[in-house]
Amino acid sequence: MKNENLYNYILGIADNSLILGQRLGELCGHGPSLETDIAGTNISLDLIGQTRSYYQYATKISEQEKTEDDIAFLRIEREYKNVLLVEQPNTHFGYVMGRQYLFDVYHLMMLQQLQFSKDETLAAIAKKGIKEVSYHKRFSGDWVKRLGDGTAESTAKMQEAINDLWRFTAELFDMTDADTAMALEGKGVDVSKLKEGYYKEVTALLEEATLTAPEGMYFSRGGKKGVHSEHMGYLLADMQYMQRTYPNMEW
Amino acid sequence: MSNEQIKSLEEIFEARIARDEKIEPKDWMPEKYRKTHIRQISQHAHSEIVGMLPEGNWISRAPSLRRKAALLAKVQDEAGHGLYLYSACETLGISRIELYDQLHSGKAKYSSIFNYPTLTWADMGAVGWLVDGAAIINQVPLCNTSFGPYARAMVRVCKEESFHQRQGFEIMLKLCNGSKQQKDMAQDALNRWWWPSLMMLGPTDAESVHTEQSMKWKLKRKSNDDLRQQFIDQTVPQADLLGLTIPDPDLKFNEQTGSYDFGTIDWDEFWQVVKGHGPCNKQRISARVAAWDNGSWVRDAAMAHAAKKEALKIKIAI
């Protein structure tokens, strides 16, 4: 492959959207209200749409004969580059909104930089994504506030989710080799620079939600290098079922 | 109000319907009209949200990203249909929570077709092609029904359903042009969904209890048997196009009527499913009840938060 770094860089971004979209899709029809079901499905749909744009671009860079679905469905677990945060299960609605918010803040910051990429395709995908992700962040942030500053039960549940998910946030700002190479070329985003602003913004919202940002915690990392949590294998077994059972067919 | 006054209101009301005028929520209406509409519109709304479950069952396993996105969009449309049908129903003086209670307790019915399981990807094709196809036949006449909010909701529902039906047919077409395994999967789905789809258009005219009154109020414009015949006549040529066999040895084109004659429907099965003993009745209701119960702390929090915001606003204003 001529541009392996670009290829890996695209997958690093796209895999987050795919896996989070997959997780949200599992919830469809099971949400706490019809309105949240519609919104959750809509966010999932946006994320799957973004994934397709990235993967379609990646197929052009790959010199092998690959389709977007080969990339989505036919890799082994170690080859998925998504962060650990997005693969975490839908434990309860507090986790779903906490996971979403903690990702959305990062996602929007990253896209706001990516829109100035020297790579025109990535810049175009980012521009379109900004509109969608701004809405995602507003939705998830509002829910973190409602649940955090709602009833005693909801405050406890939302805090529980934040406590559990917090340790997955630091990985968002780790730079992979592909990230570093693409940032140097002006095509990728130096995500390590987003860290300070991210924690400032998230902490402020948690405060407004009467929640506490955990301190002095150990952080979990590994997703970006393909070392995932135990949850990932089951997610992939589900997602890849058709492509694995019926190989080489069109749907 | 005296009996005579009511009688005169009823006469005016029936005359308006006869002139094809729309009845709006604030207009006077007979109690029976209101109750019948609550029953039918809520049954329709419940069918939309219970119908999200068998299709939602395949979102995580959709075989391609394009199909995953299309299925997500479809199930989202159904949730949207549920939302505005519940809203239309609420204009008749009943709350969404009361309607949910009726669904959860088993008092309210929903389309019995959703009590069948979706076992393979081809079922996503068959449900779109057959179930949405039958639904459209049922629903298109309702775009001109007498109750304004229901009629307006149906215009949008029908547009989206017709898109879903084409999408379902396209899934089937792709399978039928694919490998032997794919074609077998498509035939198996047709075998399992054909008869329940015919049943979906309701009991035979002889057994249908609501038809006459509903016809008068334009809540129904064709009888169940007529709708069923229309569905069969429309669908058989589509199955031919797909190269699939309708699982009915008695199915035969009748030159004289210009329609297809068909075999006997197993109405015992239909009533069994309607009475709660289909393959998935318990599973579907349990899923809805679980979603509702598990979501109560979320809804409570939203209300509590809104109340706090409101109190703060008032405090600032003072």
PDB file of C-alpha atoms in Angstrom, chain B residues 126-238:
ATOM      1  CA  ALA B 126     -40.268 -10.579   3.442  1.00  0.00           C
ATOM      2  CA  VAL B 127     -41.525  -8.284   6.185  1.00  0.00           C
ATOM      3  CA  GLY B 128     -40.963  -5.226   3.998  1.00  0.00           C
ATOM      4  CA  TRP B 129     -42.387  -6.776   0.870  1.00  0.00           C
ATOM      5  CA  LEU B 130     -45.377  -8.634   2.336  1.00  0.00           C
ATOM      6  CA  VAL B 131     -46.178  -7.106   5.706  1.00  0.00           C
ATOM      7  CA  ASP B 132     -45.670  -3.502   4.626  1.00  0.00           C
ATOM      8  CA  GLY B 133     -47.380  -4.382   1.348  1.00  0.00           C
ATOM      9  CA  ALA B 134     -50.464  -5.616   3.209  1.00  0.00           C
ATOM     10  CA  ALA B 135     -50.292  -2.644   5.578  1.00  0.00           C
ATOM     11  CA  ILE B 136     -50.376  -0.197   2.663  1.00  0.00           C
ATOM     12  CA  ILE B 137     -53.451  -1.878   1.206  1.00  0.00           C
ATOM     13  CA  ASN B 138     -55.110  -1.476   4.590  1.00  0.00           C
ATOM     14  CA  GLN B 139     -53.947   2.090   5.074  1.00  0.00           C
ATOM     15  CA  VAL B 140     -54.225   3.902   1.749  1.00  0.00           C
ATOM     16  CA  PRO B 141     -58.022   4.175   2.073  1.00  0.00           C
ATOM     17  CA  LEU B 142     -57.514   5.682   5.538  1.00  0.00           C
ATOM     18  CA  CYS B 143     -55.890   8.783   4.024  1.00  0.00           C
ATOM     19  CA  ASN B 144     -59.520   9.800   3.325  1.00  0.00           C
ATOM     20  CA  THR B 145     -61.005   8.657   6.600  1.00  0.00           C
ATOM     21  CA  SER B 146     -63.352  11.026   8.428  1.00  0.00           C
ATOM     22  CA  PHE B 147     -61.237  11.869  11.480  1.00  0.00           C
ATOM     23  CA  GLY B 148     -58.866  14.675  10.433  1.00  0.00           C
ATOM     24  CA  PRO B 149     -55.770  13.943  12.582  1.00  0.00           C
ATOM     25  CA  TYR B 150     -55.828  10.252  11.633  1.00  0.00           C
ATOM     26  CA  ALA B 151     -56.311  10.969   7.935  1.00  0.00           C
ATOM     27  CA  ARG B 152     -53.421  13.454   7.895  1.00  0.00           C
ATOM     28  CA  ALA B 153     -51.123  11.094   9.803  1.00  0.00           C
ATOM     29  CA  MET B 154     -51.922   8.341   7.319  1.00  0.00           C
ATOM     30  CA  VAL B 155     -50.818  10.417   4.332  1.00  0.00           C
ATOM     31  CA  ARG B 156     -47.291  10.524   5.698  1.00  0.00           C
ATOM     32  CA  VAL B 157     -47.345   6.957   7.001  1.00  0.00           C
ATOM     33  CA  CYS B 158     -48.389   5.638   3.601  1.00  0.00           C
ATOM     34  CA  LYS B 159     -45.626   7.489   1.763  1.00  0.00           C
ATOM     35  CA  GLU B 160     -43.006   5.995   4.053  1.00  0.00           C
ATOM     36  CA  GLU B 161     -44.571   2.526   4.062  1.00  0.00           C
ATOM     37  CA  SER B 162     -44.526   2.452   0.309  1.00  0.00           C
ATOM     38  CA  PHE B 163     -40.800   3.186   0.393  1.00  0.00           C
ATOM     39  CA  HIS B 164     -40.319   0.381   2.934  1.00  0.00           C
ATOM     40  CA  GLN B 165     -42.242  -2.022   0.769  1.00  0.00           C
ATOM     41  CA  ARG B 166     -40.007  -1.308  -2.226  1.00  0.00           C
ATOM     42  CA  GLN B 167     -36.957  -1.663  -0.015  1.00  0.00           C
ATOM     43  CA  GLY B 168     -38.201  -5.073   1.192  1.00  0.00           C
ATOM     44  CA  PHE B 169     -38.813  -6.215  -2.346  1.00  0.00           C
ATOM     45  CA  GLU B 170     -35.317  -5.079  -3.295  1.00  0.00           C
ATOM     46  CA  ILE B 171     -33.814  -7.181  -0.459  1.00  0.00           C
ATOM     47  CA  MET B 172     -35.737 -10.181  -1.824  1.00  0.00           C
ATOM     48  CA  LEU B 173     -34.634  -9.448  -5.391  1.00  0.00           C
ATOM     49  CA  LYS B 174     -30.991  -9.347  -4.384  1.00  0.00           C
ATOM     50  CA  LEU B 175     -31.348 -12.670  -2.570  1.00  0.00           C
ATOM     51  CA  CYS B 176     -33.167 -14.248  -5.500  1.00  0.00           C
ATOM     52  CA  ASN B 177     -30.414 -13.164  -7.887  1.00  0.00           C
ATOM     53  CA  GLY B 178     -27.752 -14.419  -5.500  1.00  0.00           C
ATOM     54  CA  SER B 179     -26.420 -17.839  -4.488  1.00  0.00           C
ATOM     55  CA  LYS B 180     -28.558 -20.939  -3.955  1.00  0.00           C
ATOM     56  CA  GLN B 181     -28.289 -20.433  -0.208  1.00  0.00           C
ATOM     57  CA  GLN B 182     -29.646 -16.916  -0.592  1.00  0.00           C
ATOM     58  CA  LYS B 183     -32.511 -17.968  -2.820  1.00  0.00           C
ATOM     59  CA  ASP B 184     -33.421 -20.792  -0.421  1.00  0.00           C
ATOM     60  CA  MET B 185     -33.394 -18.257   2.397  1.00  0.00           C
ATOM     61  CA  ALA B 186     -35.807 -16.052   0.425  1.00  0.00           C
ATOM     62  CA  GLN B 187     -38.160 -18.953  -0.367  1.00  0.00           C
ATOM     63  CA  ASP B 188     -38.146 -20.055   3.273  1.00  0.00           C
ATOM     64  CA  ALA B 189     -39.055 -16.537   4.384  1.00  0.00           C
ATOM     65  CA  LEU B 190     -41.934 -16.390   1.883  1.00  0.00           C
ATOM     66  CA  ASN B 191     -43.148 -19.792   3.118  1.00  0.00           C
ATOM     67  CA  ARG B 192     -43.267 -18.577   6.683  1.00  0.00           C
ATOM     68  CA  TRP B 193     -44.673 -15.083   6.071  1.00  0.00           C
ATOM     69  CA  TRP B 194     -47.246 -15.679   3.316  1.00  0.00           C
ATOM     70  CA  TRP B 195     -50.147 -17.000   5.356  1.00  0.00           C
ATOM     71  CA  PRO B 196     -49.683 -14.676   8.333  1.00  0.00           C
ATOM     72  CA  SER B 197     -49.644 -11.765   5.844  1.00  0.00           C
ATOM     73  CA  LEU B 198     -53.013 -12.850   4.462  1.00  0.00           C
ATOM     74  CA  MET B 199     -54.359 -13.133   8.000  1.00  0.00           C
ATOM     75  CA  MET B 200     -53.085  -9.641   8.695  1.00  0.00           C
ATOM     76  CA  LEU B 201     -55.919  -8.199   6.602  1.00  0.00           C
ATOM     77  CA  GLY B 202     -58.341  -9.377   9.252  1.00  0.00           C
ATOM     78  CA  PRO B 203     -61.016 -12.045   9.712  1.00  0.00           C
ATOM     79  CA  THR B 204     -63.368 -12.868   6.863  1.00  0.00           C
ATOM     80  CA  ASP B 205     -66.261 -10.470   6.347  1.00  0.00           C
ATOM     81  CA  ALA B 206     -68.644 -12.967   7.929  1.00  0.00           C
ATOM     82  CA  GLU B 207     -66.627 -12.883  11.166  1.00  0.00           C
ATOM     83  CA  SER B 208     -65.615  -9.245  11.231  1.00  0.00           C
ATOM     84  CA  VAL B 209     -67.472  -7.457  14.016  1.00  0.00           C
ATOM     85  CA  HIS B 210     -66.574  -3.856  13.290  1.00  0.00           C
ATOM     86  CA  THR B 211     -66.980  -3.613   9.533  1.00  0.00           C
ATOM     87  CA  GLU B 212     -70.440  -2.099   9.114  1.00  0.00           C
ATOM     88  CA  GLN B 213     -70.113   0.803  11.520  1.00  0.00           C
ATOM     89  CA  SER B 214     -66.538   1.460  10.417  1.00  0.00           C
ATOM     90  CA  MET B 215     -67.639   1.642   6.775  1.00  0.00           C
ATOM     91  CA  LYS B 216     -70.201   4.276   7.679  1.00  0.00           C
ATOM     92  CA  TRP B 217     -67.567   6.420   9.365  1.00  0.00           C
ATOM     93  CA  LYS B 218     -65.128   5.844   6.486  1.00  0.00           C
ATOM     94  CA  LEU B 219     -62.760   4.252   8.960  1.00  0.00           C
ATOM     95  CA  LYS B 220     -62.889   1.355   6.591  1.00  0.00           C
ATOM     96  CA  ARG B 221     -63.664   1.678   2.908  1.00  0.00           C
ATOM     97  CA  LYS B 222     -63.296  -1.880   1.686  1.00  0.00           C
ATOM     98  CA  SER B 223     -64.070  -5.166   3.394  1.00  0.00           C
ATOM     99  CA  ASN B 224     -61.321  -7.435   4.732  1.00  0.00           C
ATOM    100  CA  ASP B 225     -61.965 -10.015   2.025  1.00  0.00           C
ATOM    101  CA  ASP B 226     -61.755  -7.402  -0.742  1.00  0.00           C
ATOM    102  CA  LEU B 227     -58.505  -6.053   0.674  1.00  0.00           C
ATOM    103  CA  ARG B 228     -57.095  -9.578   0.923  1.00  0.00           C
ATOM    104  CA  GLN B 229     -57.975 -10.312  -2.686  1.00  0.00           C
ATOM    105  CA  GLN B 230     -56.346  -7.059  -3.765  1.00  0.00           C
ATOM    106  CA  PHE B 231     -53.187  -7.995  -1.854  1.00  0.00           C
ATOM    107  CA  ILE B 232     -53.013 -11.450  -3.407  1.00  0.00           C
ATOM    108  CA  ASP B 233     -53.631 -10.161  -6.927  1.00  0.00           C
ATOM    109  CA  GLN B 234     -50.907  -7.589  -6.493  1.00  0.00           C
ATOM    110  CA  THR B 235     -48.365  -9.879  -4.855  1.00  0.00           C
ATOM    111  CA  VAL B 236     -48.509 -13.077  -6.927  1.00  0.00           C
ATOM    112  CA  PRO B 237     -46.979 -11.461 -10.057  1.00  0.00           C
ATOM    113  CA  GLN B 238     -44.233  -9.987  -7.851  1.00  0.00           C
TER     114      GLN B 238
END
